[in-house]
Amino acid sequence: MSGRVVAIDGPAASGKSTTARQVAERLGFLHVNSGLFYRAITWAALREGLTGGDSGLRRWMPELEIEPVVGEGVVDVRVEGEAAGAELQGREVSAHVSTVSAYGFVRDRVLTLLRAAAELADVVCDGRDIGSVVFPDASLKIFLVADVRERARRRLLDYLVEPSDDAISAEAERLGARDRADSTRERAPLIRAPDAVEIDTTNLTPEAVVRRILDLAAERGLSPRAG
Ligand code: DC
């Protein structure tokens, strides 16, 4: 039987992953970061020297061994029998993951993996098409938004860069371009599912966002299962 699912979607730097991790912890669910699965496939493809075009990738994809495994509060990803680690957040993977995650055959594979992850446990899954495509029957769907300058400011703080006006403007421009690319791509664009609850986090603390989602979860009868 499939577990219960809370879906959290939103644009780049909207705070999805941090929010999802905390909501999962407080509900006693596992956090599934869908970006991690795209990163794991990209990492494995880079190891095979396969990110130049889509035909080699497409042929290799059925050979790739990848599976979701239960970790500490999260669902991790195992690639070719190895737990994938910090390399997934590295520069090389980050530079290629947008291209790799746009291929339909990659998205199909990740969709299957995310659904398999939800067979392992109750999950809070974050991404861009989780409520719209991957789990259309999720018990609760959240769509996080925030003003682009505020997202830029938060991202600079994450990178330990002083958020001056000029730095915020430059980062906001990059995020705006990524929003447009993510919203207009043909396969699985970033869209808000009609039944998703939108939360504007521009003027909310992370704790306030988490509390709002926990309230919505409680209204839908979602709480840690006894035993
Ligand atoms: O959230 P992240 O930076 O780890 O995501 C990595 C990449 O995967 C990013 O380029 C967007 C893409 N992605 C996606 O297309 N769909 C998802 N559900 C999650 C991530």
Short mmCIF file of N, CA, C and O in Angstrom, two decimals, residues 96-205:
data_model
loop_
_atom_site.label_atom_id
_atom_site.label_comp_id
_atom_site.label_asym_id
_atom_site.label_seq_id
_atom_site.Cartn_x
_atom_site.Cartn_y
_atom_site.Cartn_z
N HIS A 96 25.09 20.46 -15.06
CA HIS A 96 24.44 19.63 -16.08
C HIS A 96 23.02 19.20 -15.76
O HIS A 96 22.31 18.69 -16.62
N VAL A 97 22.60 19.38 -14.50
CA VAL A 97 21.33 18.76 -14.09
C VAL A 97 20.11 19.36 -14.79
O VAL A 97 19.14 18.64 -15.08
N SER A 98 20.16 20.64 -15.15
CA SER A 98 18.99 21.23 -15.84
C SER A 98 18.76 20.55 -17.18
O SER A 98 17.62 20.23 -17.54
N THR A 99 19.87 20.33 -17.91
CA THR A 99 19.75 19.69 -19.23
C THR A 99 19.23 18.27 -19.08
O THR A 99 18.29 17.86 -19.75
N VAL A 100 19.85 17.52 -18.16
CA VAL A 100 19.47 16.11 -18.00
C VAL A 100 18.01 15.99 -17.53
O VAL A 100 17.26 15.14 -18.01
N SER A 101 17.59 16.89 -16.63
CA SER A 101 16.23 16.77 -16.07
C SER A 101 15.15 17.21 -17.05
O SER A 101 13.97 17.04 -16.78
N ALA A 102 15.55 17.75 -18.20
CA ALA A 102 14.53 18.16 -19.18
C ALA A 102 14.15 17.02 -20.13
O ALA A 102 13.13 17.09 -20.80
N TYR A 103 14.95 15.93 -20.17
CA TYR A 103 14.62 14.82 -21.08
C TYR A 103 13.43 14.02 -20.54
O TYR A 103 13.41 13.64 -19.36
N GLY A 104 12.49 13.73 -21.43
CA GLY A 104 11.29 12.99 -21.04
C GLY A 104 11.60 11.64 -20.44
O GLY A 104 11.00 11.23 -19.45
N PHE A 105 12.60 10.92 -21.03
CA PHE A 105 12.89 9.56 -20.52
C PHE A 105 13.53 9.63 -19.13
O PHE A 105 13.39 8.70 -18.34
N VAL A 106 14.23 10.73 -18.82
CA VAL A 106 14.77 10.91 -17.47
C VAL A 106 13.62 11.21 -16.50
O VAL A 106 13.53 10.64 -15.41
N ARG A 107 12.71 12.07 -16.91
CA ARG A 107 11.58 12.42 -16.04
C ARG A 107 10.72 11.18 -15.76
O ARG A 107 10.25 10.99 -14.64
N ASP A 108 10.54 10.33 -16.78
CA ASP A 108 9.75 9.11 -16.57
C ASP A 108 10.40 8.22 -15.51
O ASP A 108 9.73 7.64 -14.67
N ARG A 109 11.74 8.11 -15.61
CA ARG A 109 12.47 7.26 -14.66
C ARG A 109 12.33 7.82 -13.24
O ARG A 109 12.07 7.07 -12.29
N VAL A 110 12.49 9.14 -13.10
CA VAL A 110 12.41 9.74 -11.76
C VAL A 110 10.98 9.62 -11.22
O VAL A 110 10.78 9.34 -10.03
N LEU A 111 10.00 9.79 -12.08
CA LEU A 111 8.61 9.64 -11.62
C LEU A 111 8.40 8.24 -11.01
O LEU A 111 7.83 8.10 -9.92
N THR A 112 8.90 7.23 -11.69
CA THR A 112 8.77 5.85 -11.17
C THR A 112 9.49 5.72 -9.83
O THR A 112 8.97 5.09 -8.89
N LEU A 113 10.69 6.32 -9.72
CA LEU A 113 11.46 6.22 -8.48
C LEU A 113 10.76 6.94 -7.33
O LEU A 113 10.74 6.46 -6.19
N LEU A 114 10.16 8.10 -7.61
CA LEU A 114 9.49 8.86 -6.55
C LEU A 114 8.26 8.09 -6.07
O LEU A 114 7.97 8.04 -4.87
N ARG A 115 7.54 7.49 -7.01
CA ARG A 115 6.37 6.70 -6.59
C ARG A 115 6.82 5.48 -5.78
O ARG A 115 6.15 5.09 -4.83
N ALA A 116 7.97 4.90 -6.14
CA ALA A 116 8.50 3.77 -5.36
C ALA A 116 8.88 4.25 -3.96
O ALA A 116 8.68 3.53 -2.98
N ALA A 117 9.41 5.47 -3.86
CA ALA A 117 9.79 6.01 -2.54
C ALA A 117 8.55 6.12 -1.66
O ALA A 117 8.60 5.83 -0.46
N ALA A 118 7.43 6.52 -2.24
CA ALA A 118 6.20 6.68 -1.46
C ALA A 118 5.59 5.33 -1.07
O ALA A 118 4.68 5.27 -0.25
N GLU A 119 6.09 4.25 -1.67
CA GLU A 119 5.67 2.91 -1.24
C GLU A 119 6.39 2.51 0.04
O GLU A 119 5.94 1.62 0.76
N LEU A 120 7.54 3.18 0.30
CA LEU A 120 8.36 2.79 1.46
C LEU A 120 7.86 3.41 2.75
O LEU A 120 8.14 2.90 3.83
N ALA A 121 7.20 4.58 2.65
CA ALA A 121 6.85 5.32 3.87
C ALA A 121 5.87 6.44 3.51
O ALA A 121 5.62 6.70 2.33
N ASP A 122 5.35 7.12 4.55
CA ASP A 122 4.65 8.38 4.33
C ASP A 122 5.72 9.41 4.00
O ASP A 122 6.78 9.43 4.64
N VAL A 123 5.47 10.27 3.01
CA VAL A 123 6.54 11.18 2.58
C VAL A 123 6.05 12.61 2.39
O VAL A 123 4.89 12.87 2.09
N VAL A 124 6.99 13.53 2.58
CA VAL A 124 6.82 14.92 2.14
C VAL A 124 7.79 15.08 0.98
O VAL A 124 9.00 14.95 1.16
N CYS A 125 7.26 15.30 -0.22
CA CYS A 125 8.10 15.33 -1.42
C CYS A 125 8.11 16.73 -1.99
O CYS A 125 7.06 17.33 -2.19
N ASP A 126 9.30 17.27 -2.24
CA ASP A 126 9.38 18.62 -2.81
C ASP A 126 9.97 18.61 -4.20
O ASP A 126 10.79 17.74 -4.53
N GLY A 127 9.52 19.56 -5.02
CA GLY A 127 10.03 19.64 -6.39
C GLY A 127 9.31 20.69 -7.19
O GLY A 127 8.94 21.74 -6.66
N ARG A 128 9.11 20.40 -8.48
CA ARG A 128 8.47 21.38 -9.36
C ARG A 128 7.19 20.87 -9.97
O ARG A 128 6.36 21.63 -10.44
N ASP A 129 7.03 19.55 -10.00
CA ASP A 129 5.84 18.96 -10.65
C ASP A 129 5.29 17.83 -9.79
O ASP A 129 4.74 16.87 -10.29
N ILE A 130 5.46 17.98 -8.48
CA ILE A 130 5.09 16.87 -7.58
C ILE A 130 3.56 16.78 -7.43
O ILE A 130 2.98 15.71 -7.59
N GLY A 131 2.92 17.92 -7.15
CA GLY A 131 1.46 17.90 -6.99
C GLY A 131 0.74 17.80 -8.33
O GLY A 131 -0.38 17.28 -8.41
N SER A 132 1.38 18.28 -9.40
CA SER A 132 0.72 18.30 -10.71
C SER A 132 0.87 17.00 -11.48
O SER A 132 -0.08 16.54 -12.12
N VAL A 133 2.05 16.37 -11.41
CA VAL A 133 2.31 15.21 -12.27
C VAL A 133 2.62 13.93 -11.47
O VAL A 133 2.06 12.88 -11.74
N VAL A 134 3.52 14.05 -10.49
CA VAL A 134 4.03 12.83 -9.84
C VAL A 134 3.00 12.23 -8.88
O VAL A 134 2.73 11.03 -8.90
N PHE A 135 2.42 13.10 -8.01
CA PHE A 135 1.42 12.61 -7.06
C PHE A 135 0.14 13.44 -7.18
O PHE A 135 -0.19 14.24 -6.28
N PRO A 136 -0.63 13.27 -8.26
CA PRO A 136 -1.84 14.07 -8.42
C PRO A 136 -2.88 13.78 -7.32
O PRO A 136 -3.76 14.61 -7.09
N ASP A 137 -2.73 12.64 -6.62
CA ASP A 137 -3.68 12.32 -5.55
C ASP A 137 -3.12 12.59 -4.16
O ASP A 137 -3.65 12.07 -3.17
N ALA A 138 -2.08 13.43 -4.07
CA ALA A 138 -1.48 13.73 -2.75
C ALA A 138 -2.53 14.23 -1.78
O ALA A 138 -3.48 14.92 -2.17
N SER A 139 -2.35 13.90 -0.49
CA SER A 139 -3.32 14.31 0.55
C SER A 139 -3.31 15.82 0.73
O SER A 139 -4.31 16.42 1.10
N LEU A 140 -2.15 16.43 0.53
CA LEU A 140 -2.02 17.88 0.70
C LEU A 140 -1.00 18.38 -0.32
O LEU A 140 0.07 17.79 -0.47
N LYS A 141 -1.37 19.45 -1.03
CA LYS A 141 -0.46 20.04 -2.03
C LYS A 141 -0.22 21.50 -1.68
O LYS A 141 -1.18 22.25 -1.49
N ILE A 142 1.05 21.85 -1.60
CA ILE A 142 1.44 23.22 -1.26
C ILE A 142 2.21 23.80 -2.44
O ILE A 142 3.05 23.11 -3.03
N PHE A 143 1.95 25.06 -2.76
CA PHE A 143 2.74 25.74 -3.78
C PHE A 143 3.33 26.98 -3.14
O PHE A 143 2.61 27.90 -2.74
N LEU A 144 4.66 26.97 -2.96
CA LEU A 144 5.33 28.09 -2.29
C LEU A 144 5.73 29.15 -3.30
O LEU A 144 6.28 28.82 -4.36
N VAL A 145 5.43 30.40 -3.01
CA VAL A 145 5.91 31.49 -3.86
C VAL A 145 6.56 32.53 -2.96
O VAL A 145 6.31 32.59 -1.76
N ALA A 146 7.44 33.35 -3.57
CA ALA A 146 8.03 34.48 -2.85
C ALA A 146 8.52 35.46 -3.89
O ALA A 146 8.89 35.06 -5.01
N ASP A 147 8.48 36.71 -3.54
CA ASP A 147 8.97 37.77 -4.41
C ASP A 147 10.40 37.43 -4.87
O ASP A 147 11.21 36.93 -4.08
N VAL A 148 10.69 37.71 -6.15
CA VAL A 148 11.98 37.27 -6.71
C VAL A 148 13.17 37.93 -6.00
O VAL A 148 14.21 37.31 -5.80
N ARG A 149 13.02 39.17 -5.56
CA ARG A 149 14.14 39.83 -4.86
C ARG A 149 14.37 39.20 -3.49
O ARG A 149 15.50 39.07 -3.02
N GLU A 150 13.30 38.79 -2.85
CA GLU A 150 13.45 38.13 -1.56
C GLU A 150 14.11 36.75 -1.74
O GLU A 150 14.98 36.34 -0.97
N ARG A 151 13.72 36.04 -2.80
CA ARG A 151 14.37 34.75 -3.08
C ARG A 151 15.86 34.96 -3.37
O ARG A 151 16.71 34.18 -2.92
N ALA A 152 16.16 36.02 -4.11
CA ALA A 152 17.56 36.34 -4.43
C ALA A 152 18.34 36.62 -3.14
O ALA A 152 19.46 36.14 -2.94
N ARG A 153 17.71 37.37 -2.24
CA ARG A 153 18.38 37.71 -0.98
C ARG A 153 18.68 36.44 -0.18
O ARG A 153 19.78 36.24 0.33
N ARG A 154 17.69 35.55 -0.11
CA ARG A 154 17.89 34.31 0.65
C ARG A 154 18.99 33.45 0.03
O ARG A 154 19.80 32.85 0.74
N ARG A 155 19.01 33.39 -1.29
CA ARG A 155 20.03 32.57 -1.96
C ARG A 155 21.43 33.13 -1.69
O ARG A 155 22.35 32.37 -1.41
N LEU A 156 21.58 34.46 -1.73
CA LEU A 156 22.89 35.06 -1.44
C LEU A 156 23.32 34.72 -0.02
O LEU A 156 24.49 34.38 0.22
N LEU A 157 22.38 34.79 0.91
CA LEU A 157 22.72 34.45 2.30
C LEU A 157 23.17 32.98 2.39
O LEU A 157 24.12 32.66 3.10
N ASP A 158 22.48 32.10 1.64
CA ASP A 158 22.89 30.68 1.60
C ASP A 158 24.33 30.55 1.12
O ASP A 158 25.08 29.69 1.57
N TYR A 159 24.69 31.36 0.12
CA TYR A 159 26.05 31.30 -0.45
C TYR A 159 27.04 32.12 0.38
O TYR A 159 28.18 32.29 -0.03
N LEU A 160 26.57 32.66 1.51
CA LEU A 160 27.41 33.49 2.38
C LEU A 160 27.94 34.73 1.64
O LEU A 160 29.08 35.15 1.82
N VAL A 161 27.09 35.31 0.78
CA VAL A 161 27.45 36.53 0.05
C VAL A 161 26.63 37.67 0.66
O VAL A 161 25.43 37.50 0.93
N GLU A 162 27.27 38.83 0.86
CA GLU A 162 26.59 40.00 1.41
C GLU A 162 25.47 40.44 0.44
O GLU A 162 25.74 40.72 -0.73
N PRO A 163 24.20 40.47 0.89
CA PRO A 163 23.12 40.80 -0.05
C PRO A 163 22.97 42.31 -0.28
O PRO A 163 22.00 42.92 0.14
N SER A 164 23.93 42.90 -1.00
CA SER A 164 23.83 44.32 -1.35
C SER A 164 22.75 44.47 -2.42
O SER A 164 22.35 43.49 -3.05
N ASP A 165 22.30 45.72 -2.63
CA ASP A 165 21.27 45.97 -3.64
C ASP A 165 21.67 45.45 -5.02
O ASP A 165 20.87 44.82 -5.71
N ASP A 166 22.94 45.72 -5.39
CA ASP A 166 23.41 45.29 -6.71
C ASP A 166 23.47 43.77 -6.81
O ASP A 166 23.08 43.19 -7.83
N ALA A 167 23.96 43.13 -5.74
CA ALA A 167 24.06 41.67 -5.76
C ALA A 167 22.66 41.06 -5.84
O ALA A 167 22.42 40.09 -6.58
N ILE A 168 21.69 41.65 -5.12
CA ILE A 168 20.32 41.13 -5.16
C ILE A 168 19.75 41.28 -6.57
O ILE A 168 19.13 40.35 -7.11
N SER A 169 20.00 42.44 -7.20
CA SER A 169 19.47 42.65 -8.56
C SER A 169 20.01 41.62 -9.54
O SER A 169 19.27 41.06 -10.36
N ALA A 170 21.33 41.35 -9.44
CA ALA A 170 21.95 40.40 -10.37
C ALA A 170 21.39 38.99 -10.14
O ALA A 170 21.04 38.27 -11.09
N GLU A 171 21.26 38.60 -8.88
CA GLU A 171 20.76 37.24 -8.57
C GLU A 171 19.29 37.13 -8.95
O GLU A 171 18.84 36.09 -9.44
N ALA A 172 18.51 38.22 -8.74
CA ALA A 172 17.09 38.21 -9.09
C ALA A 172 16.92 38.02 -10.59
O ALA A 172 16.00 37.33 -11.04
N GLU A 173 17.84 38.59 -11.36
CA GLU A 173 17.76 38.43 -12.82
C GLU A 173 17.99 36.96 -13.21
O GLU A 173 17.27 36.40 -14.02
N ARG A 174 18.99 36.33 -12.56
CA ARG A 174 19.27 34.91 -12.85
C ARG A 174 18.07 34.04 -12.47
O ARG A 174 17.65 33.17 -13.22
N LEU A 175 17.50 34.33 -11.30
CA LEU A 175 16.35 33.52 -10.85
C LEU A 175 15.15 33.72 -11.77
O LEU A 175 14.43 32.77 -12.09
N GLY A 176 14.94 34.96 -12.21
CA GLY A 176 13.82 35.27 -13.11
C GLY A 176 13.95 34.49 -14.41
O GLY A 176 12.97 33.92 -14.91
N ALA A 177 15.19 34.40 -14.93
CA ALA A 177 15.41 33.67 -16.19
C ALA A 177 15.13 32.19 -15.97
O ALA A 177 14.52 31.52 -16.80
N ARG A 178 15.55 31.67 -14.80
CA ARG A 178 15.33 30.24 -14.51
C ARG A 178 13.82 29.96 -14.33
O ARG A 178 13.32 28.95 -14.78
N ASP A 179 13.11 30.91 -13.69
CA ASP A 179 11.65 30.76 -13.54
C ASP A 179 10.99 30.64 -14.91
O ASP A 179 10.13 29.78 -15.13
N ARG A 180 11.42 31.52 -15.83
CA ARG A 180 10.80 31.51 -17.17
C ARG A 180 11.10 30.19 -17.87
O ARG A 180 10.21 29.58 -18.47
N ALA A 181 12.36 29.72 -17.77
CA ALA A 181 12.72 28.45 -18.42
C ALA A 181 11.93 27.30 -17.80
O ALA A 181 11.36 26.46 -18.51
N ASP A 182 11.83 27.27 -16.47
CA ASP A 182 11.13 26.17 -15.78
C ASP A 182 9.63 26.17 -16.07
O ASP A 182 8.99 25.13 -16.11
N SER A 183 9.04 27.38 -16.25
CA SER A 183 7.59 27.47 -16.43
C SER A 183 7.17 27.22 -17.86
O SER A 183 6.00 26.92 -18.11
N THR A 184 8.10 27.36 -18.80
CA THR A 184 7.69 27.25 -20.21
C THR A 184 8.20 25.98 -20.88
O THR A 184 7.88 25.73 -22.03
N ARG A 185 8.99 25.15 -20.14
CA ARG A 185 9.49 23.94 -20.82
C ARG A 185 8.32 23.02 -21.12
O ARG A 185 7.29 23.04 -20.43
N GLU A 186 8.54 22.19 -22.16
CA GLU A 186 7.44 21.39 -22.68
C GLU A 186 7.02 20.29 -21.71
O GLU A 186 5.84 20.08 -21.46
N ARG A 187 8.04 19.57 -21.17
CA ARG A 187 7.75 18.44 -20.30
C ARG A 187 7.71 18.92 -18.85
O ARG A 187 8.65 19.54 -18.38
N ALA A 188 6.64 18.60 -18.14
CA ALA A 188 6.54 18.86 -16.71
C ALA A 188 6.99 20.26 -16.30
O ALA A 188 7.90 20.42 -15.50
N PRO A 189 6.38 21.29 -16.88
CA PRO A 189 6.75 22.64 -16.46
C PRO A 189 6.32 22.89 -15.02
O PRO A 189 5.50 22.14 -14.48
N LEU A 190 6.90 23.94 -14.44
CA LEU A 190 6.50 24.31 -13.08
C LEU A 190 5.09 24.89 -13.16
O LEU A 190 4.89 25.97 -13.71
N ILE A 191 4.10 24.14 -12.67
CA ILE A 191 2.75 24.68 -12.64
C ILE A 191 2.12 24.37 -11.29
O ILE A 191 2.42 23.34 -10.69
N ARG A 192 1.22 25.25 -10.90
CA ARG A 192 0.53 25.04 -9.64
C ARG A 192 -0.65 24.13 -9.93
O ARG A 192 -1.47 24.43 -10.80
N ALA A 193 -0.76 23.01 -9.23
CA ALA A 193 -1.92 22.14 -9.39
C ALA A 193 -3.16 22.93 -8.94
O ALA A 193 -3.06 23.74 -8.01
N PRO A 194 -4.31 22.73 -9.58
CA PRO A 194 -5.49 23.53 -9.24
C PRO A 194 -5.88 23.40 -7.77
O PRO A 194 -6.41 24.34 -7.18
N ASP A 195 -5.62 22.24 -7.17
CA ASP A 195 -6.03 22.04 -5.77
C ASP A 195 -4.87 22.29 -4.79
O ASP A 195 -4.96 21.91 -3.63
N ALA A 196 -3.79 22.95 -5.26
CA ALA A 196 -2.67 23.25 -4.34
C ALA A 196 -2.98 24.53 -3.57
O ALA A 196 -3.62 25.44 -4.09
N VAL A 197 -2.53 24.57 -2.32
CA VAL A 197 -2.69 25.78 -1.50
C VAL A 197 -1.44 26.63 -1.69
O VAL A 197 -0.33 26.16 -1.44
N GLU A 198 -1.63 27.87 -2.16
CA GLU A 198 -0.47 28.73 -2.39
C GLU A 198 -0.12 29.46 -1.10
O GLU A 198 -0.99 29.99 -0.42
N ILE A 199 1.16 29.47 -0.77
CA ILE A 199 1.63 30.22 0.40
C ILE A 199 2.71 31.18 -0.06
O ILE A 199 3.73 30.74 -0.63
N ASP A 200 2.49 32.47 0.15
CA ASP A 200 3.50 33.46 -0.20
C ASP A 200 4.40 33.65 1.02
O ASP A 200 3.96 34.13 2.07
N THR A 201 5.67 33.26 0.87
CA THR A 201 6.57 33.25 2.03
C THR A 201 7.39 34.53 2.15
O THR A 201 8.25 34.62 3.02
N THR A 202 7.13 35.51 1.26
CA THR A 202 7.97 36.73 1.24
C THR A 202 8.14 37.34 2.62
O THR A 202 9.24 37.69 3.02
N ASN A 203 7.03 37.46 3.35
CA ASN A 203 7.11 38.12 4.66
C ASN A 203 6.91 37.15 5.82
O ASN A 203 6.50 37.54 6.91
N LEU A 204 7.16 35.87 5.58
CA LEU A 204 6.98 34.87 6.65
C LEU A 204 8.32 34.30 7.07
O LEU A 204 9.22 34.12 6.24
N THR A 205 8.45 33.98 8.35
CA THR A 205 9.66 33.27 8.79
C THR A 205 9.52 31.80 8.37
O THR A 205 8.40 31.31 8.16
#
